[in-house]
Short mmCIF file of C-alpha atoms in Angstrom, two decimals:
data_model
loop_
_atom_site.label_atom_id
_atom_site.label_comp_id
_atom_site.label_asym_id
_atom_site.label_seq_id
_atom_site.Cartn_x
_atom_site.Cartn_y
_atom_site.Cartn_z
CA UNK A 1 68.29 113.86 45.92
CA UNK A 2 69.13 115.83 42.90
CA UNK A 3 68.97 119.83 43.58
CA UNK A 4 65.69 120.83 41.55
CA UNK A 5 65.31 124.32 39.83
CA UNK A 6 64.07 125.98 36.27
CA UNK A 7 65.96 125.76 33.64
CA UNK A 8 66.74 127.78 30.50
CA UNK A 9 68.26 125.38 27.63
CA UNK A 10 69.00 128.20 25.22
CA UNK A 11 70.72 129.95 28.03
CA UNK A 12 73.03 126.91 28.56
CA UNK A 13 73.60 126.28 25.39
CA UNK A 14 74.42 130.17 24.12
CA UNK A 15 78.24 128.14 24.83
CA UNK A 16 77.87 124.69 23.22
CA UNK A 17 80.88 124.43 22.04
CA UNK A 18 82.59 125.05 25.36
CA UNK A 19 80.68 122.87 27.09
CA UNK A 20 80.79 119.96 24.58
CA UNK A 21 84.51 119.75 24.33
CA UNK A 22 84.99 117.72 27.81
CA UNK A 23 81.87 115.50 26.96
CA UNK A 24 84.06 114.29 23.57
CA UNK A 25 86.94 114.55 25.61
CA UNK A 26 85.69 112.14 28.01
CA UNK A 27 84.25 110.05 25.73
CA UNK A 28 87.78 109.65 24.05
CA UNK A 29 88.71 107.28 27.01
CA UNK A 30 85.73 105.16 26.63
CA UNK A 31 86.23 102.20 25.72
CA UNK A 32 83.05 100.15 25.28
CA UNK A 33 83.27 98.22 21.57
CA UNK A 34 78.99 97.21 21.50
CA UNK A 35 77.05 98.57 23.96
CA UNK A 36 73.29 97.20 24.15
CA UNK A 37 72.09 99.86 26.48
CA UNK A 38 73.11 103.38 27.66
CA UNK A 39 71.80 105.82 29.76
CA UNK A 40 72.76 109.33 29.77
CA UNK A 41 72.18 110.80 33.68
CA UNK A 42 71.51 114.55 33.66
CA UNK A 43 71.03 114.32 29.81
CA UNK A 44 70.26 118.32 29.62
CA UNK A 45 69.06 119.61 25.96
CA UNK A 46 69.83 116.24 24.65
CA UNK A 47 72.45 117.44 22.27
CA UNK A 48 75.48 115.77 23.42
CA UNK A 49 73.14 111.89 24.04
CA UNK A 50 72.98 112.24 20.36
CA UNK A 51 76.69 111.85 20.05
CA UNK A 52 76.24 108.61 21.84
CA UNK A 53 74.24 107.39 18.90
CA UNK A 54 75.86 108.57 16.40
CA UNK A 55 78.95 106.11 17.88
CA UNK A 56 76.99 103.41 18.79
CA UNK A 57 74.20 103.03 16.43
CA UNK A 58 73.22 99.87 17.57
CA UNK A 59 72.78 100.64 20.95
CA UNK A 60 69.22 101.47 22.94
CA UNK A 61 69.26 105.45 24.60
CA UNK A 62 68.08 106.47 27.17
CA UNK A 63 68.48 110.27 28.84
CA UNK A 64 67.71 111.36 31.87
CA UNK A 65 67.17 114.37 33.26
CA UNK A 66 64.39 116.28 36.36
CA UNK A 67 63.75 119.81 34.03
CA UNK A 68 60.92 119.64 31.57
CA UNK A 69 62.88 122.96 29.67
CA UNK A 70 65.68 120.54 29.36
CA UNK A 71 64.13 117.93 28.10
CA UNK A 72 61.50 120.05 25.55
CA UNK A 73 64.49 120.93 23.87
CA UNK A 74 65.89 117.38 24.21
CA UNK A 75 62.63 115.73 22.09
CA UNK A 76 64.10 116.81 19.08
CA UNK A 77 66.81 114.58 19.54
CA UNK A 78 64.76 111.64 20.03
CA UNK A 79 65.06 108.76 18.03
CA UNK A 80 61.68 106.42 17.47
CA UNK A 81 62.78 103.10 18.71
CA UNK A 82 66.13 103.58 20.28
CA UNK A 83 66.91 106.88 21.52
CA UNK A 84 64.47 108.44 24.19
CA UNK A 85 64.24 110.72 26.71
CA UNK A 86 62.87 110.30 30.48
CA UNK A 87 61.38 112.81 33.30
CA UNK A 88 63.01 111.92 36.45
CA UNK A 89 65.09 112.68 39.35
CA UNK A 90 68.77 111.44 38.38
CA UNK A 91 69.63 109.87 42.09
CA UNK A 92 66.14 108.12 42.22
CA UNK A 93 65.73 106.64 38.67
CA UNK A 94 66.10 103.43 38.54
CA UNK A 95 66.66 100.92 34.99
CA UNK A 96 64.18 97.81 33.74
CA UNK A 97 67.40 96.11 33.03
CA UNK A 98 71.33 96.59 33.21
CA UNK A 99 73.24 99.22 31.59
CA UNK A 100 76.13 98.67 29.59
CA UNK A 101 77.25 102.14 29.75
CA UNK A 102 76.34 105.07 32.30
CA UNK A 103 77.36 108.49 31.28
CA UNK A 104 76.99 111.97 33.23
CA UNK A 105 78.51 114.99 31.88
CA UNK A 106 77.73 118.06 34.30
CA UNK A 107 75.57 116.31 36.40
CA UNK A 108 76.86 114.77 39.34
CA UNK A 109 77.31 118.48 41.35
CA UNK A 110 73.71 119.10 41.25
CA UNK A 111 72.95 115.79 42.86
CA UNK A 112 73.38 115.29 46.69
CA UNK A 113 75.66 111.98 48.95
CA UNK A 114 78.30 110.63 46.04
CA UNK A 115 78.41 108.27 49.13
CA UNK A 116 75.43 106.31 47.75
CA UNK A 117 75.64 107.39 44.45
CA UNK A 118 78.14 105.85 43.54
CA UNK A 119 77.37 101.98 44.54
CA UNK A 120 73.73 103.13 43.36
CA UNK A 121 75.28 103.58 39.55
CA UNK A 122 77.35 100.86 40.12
CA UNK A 123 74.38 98.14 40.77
CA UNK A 124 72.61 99.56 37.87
CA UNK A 125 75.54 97.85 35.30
CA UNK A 126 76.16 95.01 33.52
CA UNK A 127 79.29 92.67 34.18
CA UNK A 128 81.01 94.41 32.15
CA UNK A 129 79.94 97.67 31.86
CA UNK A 130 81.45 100.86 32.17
CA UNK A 131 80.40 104.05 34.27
CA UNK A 132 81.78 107.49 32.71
CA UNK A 133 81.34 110.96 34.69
CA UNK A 134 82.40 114.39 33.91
CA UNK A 135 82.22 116.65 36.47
CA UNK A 136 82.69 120.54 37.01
CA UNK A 137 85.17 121.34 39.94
CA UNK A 138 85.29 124.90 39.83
CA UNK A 139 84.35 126.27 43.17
CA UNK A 140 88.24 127.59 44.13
CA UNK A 141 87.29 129.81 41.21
CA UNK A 142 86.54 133.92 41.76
CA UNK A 143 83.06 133.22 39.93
CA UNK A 144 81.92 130.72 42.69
CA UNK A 145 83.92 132.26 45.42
CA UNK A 146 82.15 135.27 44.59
CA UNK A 147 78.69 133.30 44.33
CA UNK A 148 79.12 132.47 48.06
CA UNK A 149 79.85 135.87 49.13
CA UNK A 150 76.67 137.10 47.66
CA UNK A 151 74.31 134.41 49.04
CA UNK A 152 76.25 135.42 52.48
CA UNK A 153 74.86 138.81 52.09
CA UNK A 154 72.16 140.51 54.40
CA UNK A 155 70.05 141.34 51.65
CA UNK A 156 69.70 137.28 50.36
CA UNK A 157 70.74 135.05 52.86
CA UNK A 158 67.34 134.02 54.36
CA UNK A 159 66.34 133.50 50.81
CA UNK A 160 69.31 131.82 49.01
CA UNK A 161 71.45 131.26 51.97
CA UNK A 162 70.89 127.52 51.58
CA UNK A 163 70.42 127.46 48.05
CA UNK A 164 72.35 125.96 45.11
CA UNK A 165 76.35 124.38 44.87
CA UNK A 166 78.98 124.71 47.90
CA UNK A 167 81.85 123.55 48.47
CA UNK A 168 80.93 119.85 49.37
CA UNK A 169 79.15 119.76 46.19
CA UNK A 170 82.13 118.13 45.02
CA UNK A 171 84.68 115.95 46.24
CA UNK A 172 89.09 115.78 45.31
CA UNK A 173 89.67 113.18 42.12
CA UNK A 174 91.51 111.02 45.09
CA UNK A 175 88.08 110.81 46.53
CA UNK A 176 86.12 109.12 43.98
CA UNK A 177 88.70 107.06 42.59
CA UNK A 178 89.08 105.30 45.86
CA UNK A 179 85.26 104.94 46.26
CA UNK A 180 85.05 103.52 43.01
CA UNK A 181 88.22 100.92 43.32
CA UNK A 182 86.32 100.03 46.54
CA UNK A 183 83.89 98.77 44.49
CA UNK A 184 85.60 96.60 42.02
CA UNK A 185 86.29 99.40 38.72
CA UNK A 186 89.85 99.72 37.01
CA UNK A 187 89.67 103.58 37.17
CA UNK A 188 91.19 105.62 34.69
CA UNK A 189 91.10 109.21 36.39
CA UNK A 190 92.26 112.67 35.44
CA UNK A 191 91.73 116.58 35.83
CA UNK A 192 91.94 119.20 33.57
CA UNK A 193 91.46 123.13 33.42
CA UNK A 194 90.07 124.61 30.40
CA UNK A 195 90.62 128.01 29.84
CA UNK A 196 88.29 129.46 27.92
CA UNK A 197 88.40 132.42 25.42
CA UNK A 198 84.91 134.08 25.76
CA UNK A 199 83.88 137.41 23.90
CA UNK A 200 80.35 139.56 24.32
CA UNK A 201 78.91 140.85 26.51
CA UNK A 202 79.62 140.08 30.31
CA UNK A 203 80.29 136.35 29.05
CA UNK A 204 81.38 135.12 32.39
CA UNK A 205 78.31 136.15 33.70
CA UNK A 206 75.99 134.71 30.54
CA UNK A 207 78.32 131.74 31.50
CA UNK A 208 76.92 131.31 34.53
CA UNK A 209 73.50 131.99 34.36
CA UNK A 210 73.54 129.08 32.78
CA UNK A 211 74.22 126.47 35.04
CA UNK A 212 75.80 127.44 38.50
CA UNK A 213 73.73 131.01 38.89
CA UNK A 214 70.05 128.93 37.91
CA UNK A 215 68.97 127.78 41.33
CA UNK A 216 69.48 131.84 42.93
CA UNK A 217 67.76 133.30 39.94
CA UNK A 218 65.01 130.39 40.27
CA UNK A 219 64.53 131.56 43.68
CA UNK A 220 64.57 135.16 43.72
CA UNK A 221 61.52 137.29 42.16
CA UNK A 222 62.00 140.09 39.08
CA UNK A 223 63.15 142.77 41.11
CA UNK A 224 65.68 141.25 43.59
CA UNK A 225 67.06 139.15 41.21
CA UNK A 226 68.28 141.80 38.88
CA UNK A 227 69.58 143.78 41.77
CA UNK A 228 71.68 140.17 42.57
CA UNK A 229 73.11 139.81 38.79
CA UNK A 230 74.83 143.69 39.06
CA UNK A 231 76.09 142.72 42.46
CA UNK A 232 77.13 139.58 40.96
CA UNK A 233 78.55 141.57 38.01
CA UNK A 234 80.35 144.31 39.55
CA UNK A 235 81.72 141.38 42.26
CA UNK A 236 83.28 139.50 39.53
CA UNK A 237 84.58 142.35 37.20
CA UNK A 238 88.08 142.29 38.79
CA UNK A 239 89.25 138.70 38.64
CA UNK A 240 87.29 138.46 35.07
CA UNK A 241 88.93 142.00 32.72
CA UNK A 242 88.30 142.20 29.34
CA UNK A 243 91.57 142.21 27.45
CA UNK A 244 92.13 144.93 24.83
CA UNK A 245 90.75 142.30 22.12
CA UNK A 246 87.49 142.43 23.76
CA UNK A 247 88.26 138.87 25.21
CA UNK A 248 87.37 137.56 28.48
CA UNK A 249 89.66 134.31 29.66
CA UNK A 250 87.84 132.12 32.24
CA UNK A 251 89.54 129.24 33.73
CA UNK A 252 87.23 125.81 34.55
CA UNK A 253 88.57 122.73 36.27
CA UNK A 254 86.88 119.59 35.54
CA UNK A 255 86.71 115.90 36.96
CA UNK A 256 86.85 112.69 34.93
CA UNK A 257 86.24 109.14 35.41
CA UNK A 258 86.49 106.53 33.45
CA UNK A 259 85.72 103.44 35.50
CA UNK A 260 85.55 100.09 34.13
CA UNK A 261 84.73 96.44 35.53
#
């Protein structure tokens, strides 16, 4: 089941360019000559499925993705006739007919047992087709360490306690790579960490309130959760300095897979 909470597109997008760069990245490694069919899983604001038909132009779109915000922003996108966009839960969406290519960039974390995910994804393709997945692996990182210390505290536990990514969110590159040749893919694997050069204000924290911080701020009312963000803010103001160009360096793991049949 896919974790479900509100979601503010022009939030998450206030760093497109950031965010985009492992979606091309990953999409480098692809390589699928004519797809007929694609689906993009936890298709978001629908900016990035429009790169996939801008490549393949011949080739029937489909994203996916549970938030209405997301996908109101997303409709723009659309494209009468072969690129469209679906309501639905990611691990419970199923296809009228095989998928030549599968992508998921930023999705996978938010949605629960890779265990059955993957052969899940893996039914849904053709013969031949190809499943790619970009995933975030950041939670070694002071901004998600620091996450879990605040949920822990007295003040929000018995509301956000259970709430949002932990550390099994995610599994080690080994991990899916094995699950994946289990099930009969040539896997081309690797992980990278981005460091990126933010500026403005508190940018780690506009960062993430736009993906990891959404399900605590979702859950918390007006008051409490703008108490949480300068907890949050003050937590985080150590491992995060400005530098004396006003610059704020945040370092961001990421997952890929590239498996083919």
């Amino acid at each position: 089941m896919q974790i479900s909470t509100m979601w503010d597109a022009e939030q998450y997008l206030k760093f497109t360019d950031e965010r985009a760069r492992p979606f091309m990245e990953l999409l480098a490694r692809v390589q699928c000559e004519r797809p007929a069919f694609i689906a993009d899983l936890g298709c978001g604001p629908g900016n990035l499925t429009k790169v996939l038909a801008d490549r393949w132009p011949n080739a029937h779109i489909v994203g996916v993705d549970h938030s209405t915000e997301m996908l109101t922003q997303a409709a723009a996108h659309a494209i009468p006739g072969r690129m469209q966009f679906i309501q639905a839960d990611v691990a419970a969406w199923t296809p009228r007919e095989p998928i030549d290519l599968i992508v998921s960039n930023a999705a996978f974390q938010w949605i629960g047992n890779h265990d059955s995910l993957l052969p899940r994804l893996a039914k849904f393709l053709s013969p031949d087709g190809t499943l790619a997945v970009q995933i975030p692996y950041h939670f070694e990182n002071p901004a998600h360490l620091e996450i879990e210390a605040v949920k822990a505290d007295p003040r929000w536990r018995d509301v956000i306690g259970g709430v949002g990514l932990n550390q099994q969110s995610v599994r080690q590159l080994a991990w899916y790579v094995e699950r994946l040749h289990d099930l009969g893919f040539a896997v081309d694997a690797w992980q990278t960490t981005y460091l990126h050069v933010l500026s403005g204000a508190n940018p780690v924290l506009e960062w993430f309130k736009g993906s990891a911080l959404r399900p605590f701020l979702d859950a918390l009312d007006d008051k409490a959760r703008g108490t949480f963000l300068t907890d949050y803010t003050a937590r985080i103001a150590a491992a995060y300095p400005t530098r004396y160009d006003g610059k704020v360096l945040l370092r961001f793991p990421r997952l890929f897979i590239v498996a083919s049949r």
